[in-house]
Short mmCIF file of C-alpha atoms in Angstrom, two decimals:
data_model
loop_
_atom_site.label_atom_id
_atom_site.label_comp_id
_atom_site.label_asym_id
_atom_site.label_seq_id
_atom_site.Cartn_x
_atom_site.Cartn_y
_atom_site.Cartn_z
CA UNK A 1 12.55 26.56 -12.05
CA UNK A 2 15.36 26.06 -14.54
CA UNK A 3 16.36 22.79 -12.88
CA UNK A 4 12.80 21.46 -13.02
CA UNK A 5 12.52 22.30 -16.72
CA UNK A 6 15.94 20.88 -17.55
CA UNK A 7 15.35 17.62 -15.69
CA UNK A 8 11.69 17.29 -16.64
CA UNK A 9 12.15 13.91 -18.31
CA UNK A 10 13.99 12.32 -15.41
CA UNK A 11 11.48 13.77 -12.93
CA UNK A 12 8.57 12.20 -14.83
CA UNK A 13 10.42 8.88 -14.94
CA UNK A 14 10.98 9.06 -11.18
CA UNK A 15 7.30 9.75 -10.49
CA UNK A 16 6.35 6.94 -12.86
CA UNK A 17 8.43 4.62 -10.69
CA UNK A 18 6.54 5.93 -7.64
CA UNK A 19 3.22 5.19 -9.38
CA UNK A 20 4.36 1.67 -10.30
CA UNK A 21 5.50 0.96 -6.75
CA UNK A 22 2.17 2.21 -5.41
CA UNK A 23 0.02 0.28 -7.88
CA UNK A 24 1.77 -3.08 -7.51
CA UNK A 25 2.08 -2.81 -3.72
CA UNK A 26 -1.55 -1.71 -3.37
CA UNK A 27 -2.77 -4.72 -5.32
CA UNK A 28 -0.57 -7.10 -3.31
CA UNK A 29 -1.63 -5.49 -0.03
CA UNK A 30 -5.30 -5.82 -0.90
CA UNK A 31 -4.94 -9.53 -1.67
CA UNK A 32 -2.75 -10.34 1.34
CA UNK A 33 -4.77 -8.08 3.63
CA UNK A 34 -8.01 -9.81 2.63
CA UNK A 35 -6.43 -13.21 3.29
CA UNK A 36 -5.22 -12.06 6.71
CA UNK A 37 -8.70 -10.75 7.50
CA UNK A 38 -10.22 -14.12 6.67
CA UNK A 39 -7.65 -15.81 8.91
CA UNK A 40 -8.35 -13.41 11.78
CA UNK A 41 -12.05 -14.31 11.83
CA UNK A 42 -11.58 -17.99 10.94
CA UNK A 43 -13.06 -20.64 13.25
CA UNK A 44 -9.59 -22.23 13.70
CA UNK A 45 -7.69 -20.72 16.64
CA UNK A 46 -4.32 -21.44 15.00
CA UNK A 47 -5.19 -19.33 11.96
CA UNK A 48 -6.45 -16.48 14.14
CA UNK A 49 -3.28 -16.56 16.23
CA UNK A 50 -0.98 -16.66 13.20
CA UNK A 51 -2.73 -13.74 11.50
CA UNK A 52 -2.92 -11.73 14.72
CA UNK A 53 0.78 -12.21 15.38
CA UNK A 54 1.70 -11.19 11.84
CA UNK A 55 -0.43 -8.06 11.97
CA UNK A 56 0.91 -7.01 15.37
CA UNK A 57 4.53 -7.50 14.33
CA UNK A 58 4.14 -5.79 10.95
CA UNK A 59 2.27 -2.77 12.32
CA UNK A 60 4.83 -2.21 15.07
CA UNK A 61 7.93 -2.64 12.91
CA UNK A 62 9.34 0.47 11.16
CA UNK A 63 8.91 0.28 7.40
CA UNK A 64 12.61 1.00 6.95
CA UNK A 65 13.47 -2.22 8.78
CA UNK A 66 10.97 -4.18 6.71
CA UNK A 67 12.52 -2.92 3.47
CA UNK A 68 16.03 -3.54 4.77
CA UNK A 69 14.99 -7.11 5.53
CA UNK A 70 13.61 -7.67 2.03
CA UNK A 71 16.54 -5.90 0.36
CA UNK A 72 19.47 -7.17 2.41
CA UNK A 73 18.01 -10.24 4.09
CA UNK A 74 15.93 -11.74 1.29
CA UNK A 75 17.80 -10.26 -1.64
CA UNK A 76 21.46 -10.14 -0.61
CA UNK A 77 21.87 -12.80 2.11
CA UNK A 78 19.36 -15.38 0.88
CA UNK A 79 20.21 -14.67 -2.76
CA UNK A 80 16.59 -14.43 -3.92
CA UNK A 81 16.54 -13.05 -7.47
CA UNK A 82 13.23 -12.15 -9.05
CA UNK A 83 14.86 -10.79 -12.20
CA UNK A 84 18.24 -10.85 -13.92
CA UNK A 85 18.15 -7.05 -14.07
CA UNK A 86 19.31 -5.46 -10.81
CA UNK A 87 16.93 -2.50 -11.04
CA UNK A 88 13.93 -4.74 -11.75
CA UNK A 89 14.94 -7.12 -8.96
CA UNK A 90 15.16 -4.22 -6.49
CA UNK A 91 11.76 -2.99 -7.66
CA UNK A 92 10.11 -6.33 -6.85
CA UNK A 93 11.91 -6.60 -3.51
CA UNK A 94 10.63 -3.14 -2.61
CA UNK A 95 7.10 -4.15 -3.62
CA UNK A 96 7.32 -7.24 -1.40
CA UNK A 97 8.39 -5.13 1.58
CA UNK A 98 5.71 -2.50 1.01
CA UNK A 99 3.07 -5.20 0.55
CA UNK A 100 4.11 -7.07 3.70
CA UNK A 101 3.87 -3.85 5.71
CA UNK A 102 0.74 -2.30 4.22
CA UNK A 103 -1.31 -5.51 4.20
CA UNK A 104 -1.39 -5.44 8.02
CA UNK A 105 -3.19 -2.08 7.92
CA UNK A 106 -5.55 -3.29 5.19
CA UNK A 107 -6.37 -6.29 7.38
CA UNK A 108 -7.25 -4.12 10.37
CA UNK A 109 -9.39 -1.83 8.21
CA UNK A 110 -11.32 -4.77 6.76
CA UNK A 111 -11.70 -6.37 10.18
CA UNK A 112 -13.28 -3.17 11.47
CA UNK A 113 -15.57 -3.26 8.42
CA UNK A 114 -16.63 -6.80 9.29
CA UNK A 115 -17.64 -5.58 12.74
CA UNK A 116 -20.20 -3.28 11.09
CA UNK A 117 -22.01 -6.23 9.47
CA UNK A 118 -24.92 -7.43 11.64
CA UNK A 119 -24.24 -10.82 13.20
CA UNK A 120 -27.68 -11.97 12.12
CA UNK A 121 -26.64 -11.94 8.47
CA UNK A 122 -23.86 -14.46 9.05
CA UNK A 123 -26.20 -16.59 11.15
CA UNK A 124 -28.82 -16.48 8.39
CA UNK A 125 -26.18 -17.55 5.86
CA UNK A 126 -25.19 -20.50 8.03
CA UNK A 127 -28.83 -21.49 8.43
CA UNK A 128 -29.07 -21.65 4.64
CA UNK A 129 -26.17 -24.09 4.56
CA UNK A 130 -23.37 -21.70 3.56
CA UNK A 131 -19.97 -22.52 5.00
CA UNK A 132 -17.47 -20.08 6.46
CA UNK A 133 -15.72 -19.30 3.17
CA UNK A 134 -18.91 -18.76 1.18
CA UNK A 135 -20.43 -16.63 3.93
CA UNK A 136 -17.31 -14.50 4.01
CA UNK A 137 -17.08 -14.20 0.22
CA UNK A 138 -20.75 -13.64 -0.57
CA UNK A 139 -22.21 -11.93 2.51
CA UNK A 140 -19.81 -10.26 4.92
CA UNK A 141 -16.71 -9.23 2.96
CA UNK A 142 -18.59 -7.28 0.23
CA UNK A 143 -20.32 -5.23 2.93
CA UNK A 144 -17.06 -4.79 4.83
CA UNK A 145 -15.34 -3.40 1.73
CA UNK A 146 -18.16 -0.89 1.22
CA UNK A 147 -17.93 0.20 4.85
CA UNK A 148 -14.18 0.90 4.78
CA UNK A 149 -13.70 2.60 1.41
CA UNK A 150 -12.50 5.81 3.08
CA UNK A 151 -9.97 4.07 5.41
CA UNK A 152 -8.65 2.06 2.46
CA UNK A 153 -8.18 5.32 0.59
CA UNK A 154 -6.16 6.72 3.49
CA UNK A 155 -4.01 3.58 3.49
CA UNK A 156 -3.40 3.97 -0.26
CA UNK A 157 -2.34 7.59 0.19
CA UNK A 158 -0.01 6.56 3.03
CA UNK A 159 1.42 3.83 0.78
CA UNK A 160 2.13 6.40 -1.93
CA UNK A 161 4.12 8.49 0.52
CA UNK A 162 5.81 5.40 1.97
CA UNK A 163 7.32 4.61 -1.43
CA UNK A 164 9.89 7.31 -0.67
CA UNK A 165 11.56 4.80 1.68
CA UNK A 166 12.12 2.36 -1.19
CA UNK A 167 15.51 3.99 -1.67
CA UNK A 168 16.90 1.67 1.04
CA UNK A 169 16.38 -1.20 -1.45
CA UNK A 170 18.04 0.75 -4.23
CA UNK A 171 14.91 1.86 -6.10
CA UNK A 172 15.30 5.26 -7.72
CA UNK A 173 11.88 6.88 -7.24
CA UNK A 174 10.83 10.53 -6.86
CA UNK A 175 12.47 11.27 -3.51
CA UNK A 176 15.81 9.87 -4.72
CA UNK A 177 15.68 12.06 -7.80
CA UNK A 178 14.87 15.08 -5.63
CA UNK A 179 17.96 14.47 -3.49
CA UNK A 180 20.13 14.11 -6.57
CA UNK A 181 18.82 17.35 -8.03
CA UNK A 182 19.35 19.23 -4.76
CA UNK A 183 22.97 18.10 -4.77
CA UNK A 184 23.40 19.18 -8.40
CA UNK A 185 21.41 22.42 -8.27
CA UNK A 186 22.22 23.65 -4.78
CA UNK A 187 21.06 27.18 -5.57
CA UNK A 188 17.52 26.06 -6.42
CA UNK A 189 16.63 23.97 -3.38
CA UNK A 190 13.31 25.71 -2.67
CA UNK A 191 12.11 25.44 -6.26
CA UNK A 192 13.04 21.76 -6.46
CA UNK A 193 11.39 20.97 -3.12
CA UNK A 194 8.18 22.78 -4.07
CA UNK A 195 8.12 21.10 -7.48
CA UNK A 196 8.35 17.60 -6.03
CA UNK A 197 5.89 18.46 -3.26
CA UNK A 198 3.43 19.58 -5.93
CA UNK A 199 3.99 16.28 -7.73
CA UNK A 200 3.04 14.27 -4.65
CA UNK A 201 0.01 16.50 -4.08
CA UNK A 202 -1.10 15.79 -7.66
CA UNK A 203 -0.79 12.07 -6.92
CA UNK A 204 -2.47 12.00 -3.50
CA UNK A 205 -5.18 14.67 -3.73
CA UNK A 206 -7.18 13.00 -6.55
CA UNK A 207 -7.04 9.70 -4.67
CA UNK A 208 -8.44 11.35 -1.56
CA UNK A 209 -11.24 12.97 -3.52
CA UNK A 210 -12.02 9.74 -5.39
CA UNK A 211 -12.20 7.58 -2.27
CA UNK A 212 -14.24 10.23 -0.47
CA UNK A 213 -16.77 10.18 -3.31
CA UNK A 214 -16.78 6.37 -3.41
CA UNK A 215 -17.30 6.25 0.35
CA UNK A 216 -20.43 8.39 0.07
CA UNK A 217 -21.61 6.56 -3.03
CA UNK A 218 -21.18 3.06 -1.62
CA UNK A 219 -22.24 3.73 1.97
CA UNK A 220 -24.37 0.94 3.42
CA UNK A 221 -27.61 2.17 4.92
CA UNK A 222 -28.30 0.56 8.31
#
């Protein structure tokens, strides 16, 4: 307990980094995942094939490899710099990797939500003169989002836990700080582990409860 009290400031800073990684990556994943969903149901076969290939590759590639690619491949070998500050640059590279990986799962969740929308609604929209994009934006996607609130919540919780792998890009988040403290305070390993575990529970449990409530609140009656 002494270690947790002594390092309280650095622990809060580490969890704040975890929250920032989660928030930015979640927003990016939602945008990219929605775009991939639109491509997967597009009338053009080339778009469907491209999105399907991306989703299959991303879902079956370990997240560690994805982050290594963005950190070493994009950052080090290609020399892509998103900021002059190394720490900030690593943060954005980690967000890109997490977004690229998580968006594939968002896409599959939204695609399953689209399957719950009656086909007749899309046909009625087309009969009114609405094109593919307007039908998707005004009719089918809003209902799909309401149908998959709970799965999206599970993906967000998984993303929060996946931020612990951002250390491979050099981002010092909560899990990195925990390792450092265990090395420094070797006689308080259990206390440190339980303290950080409680921190992740405090992050993930409210999200689970919130998305569970939203799922019930926004359920579409069929």
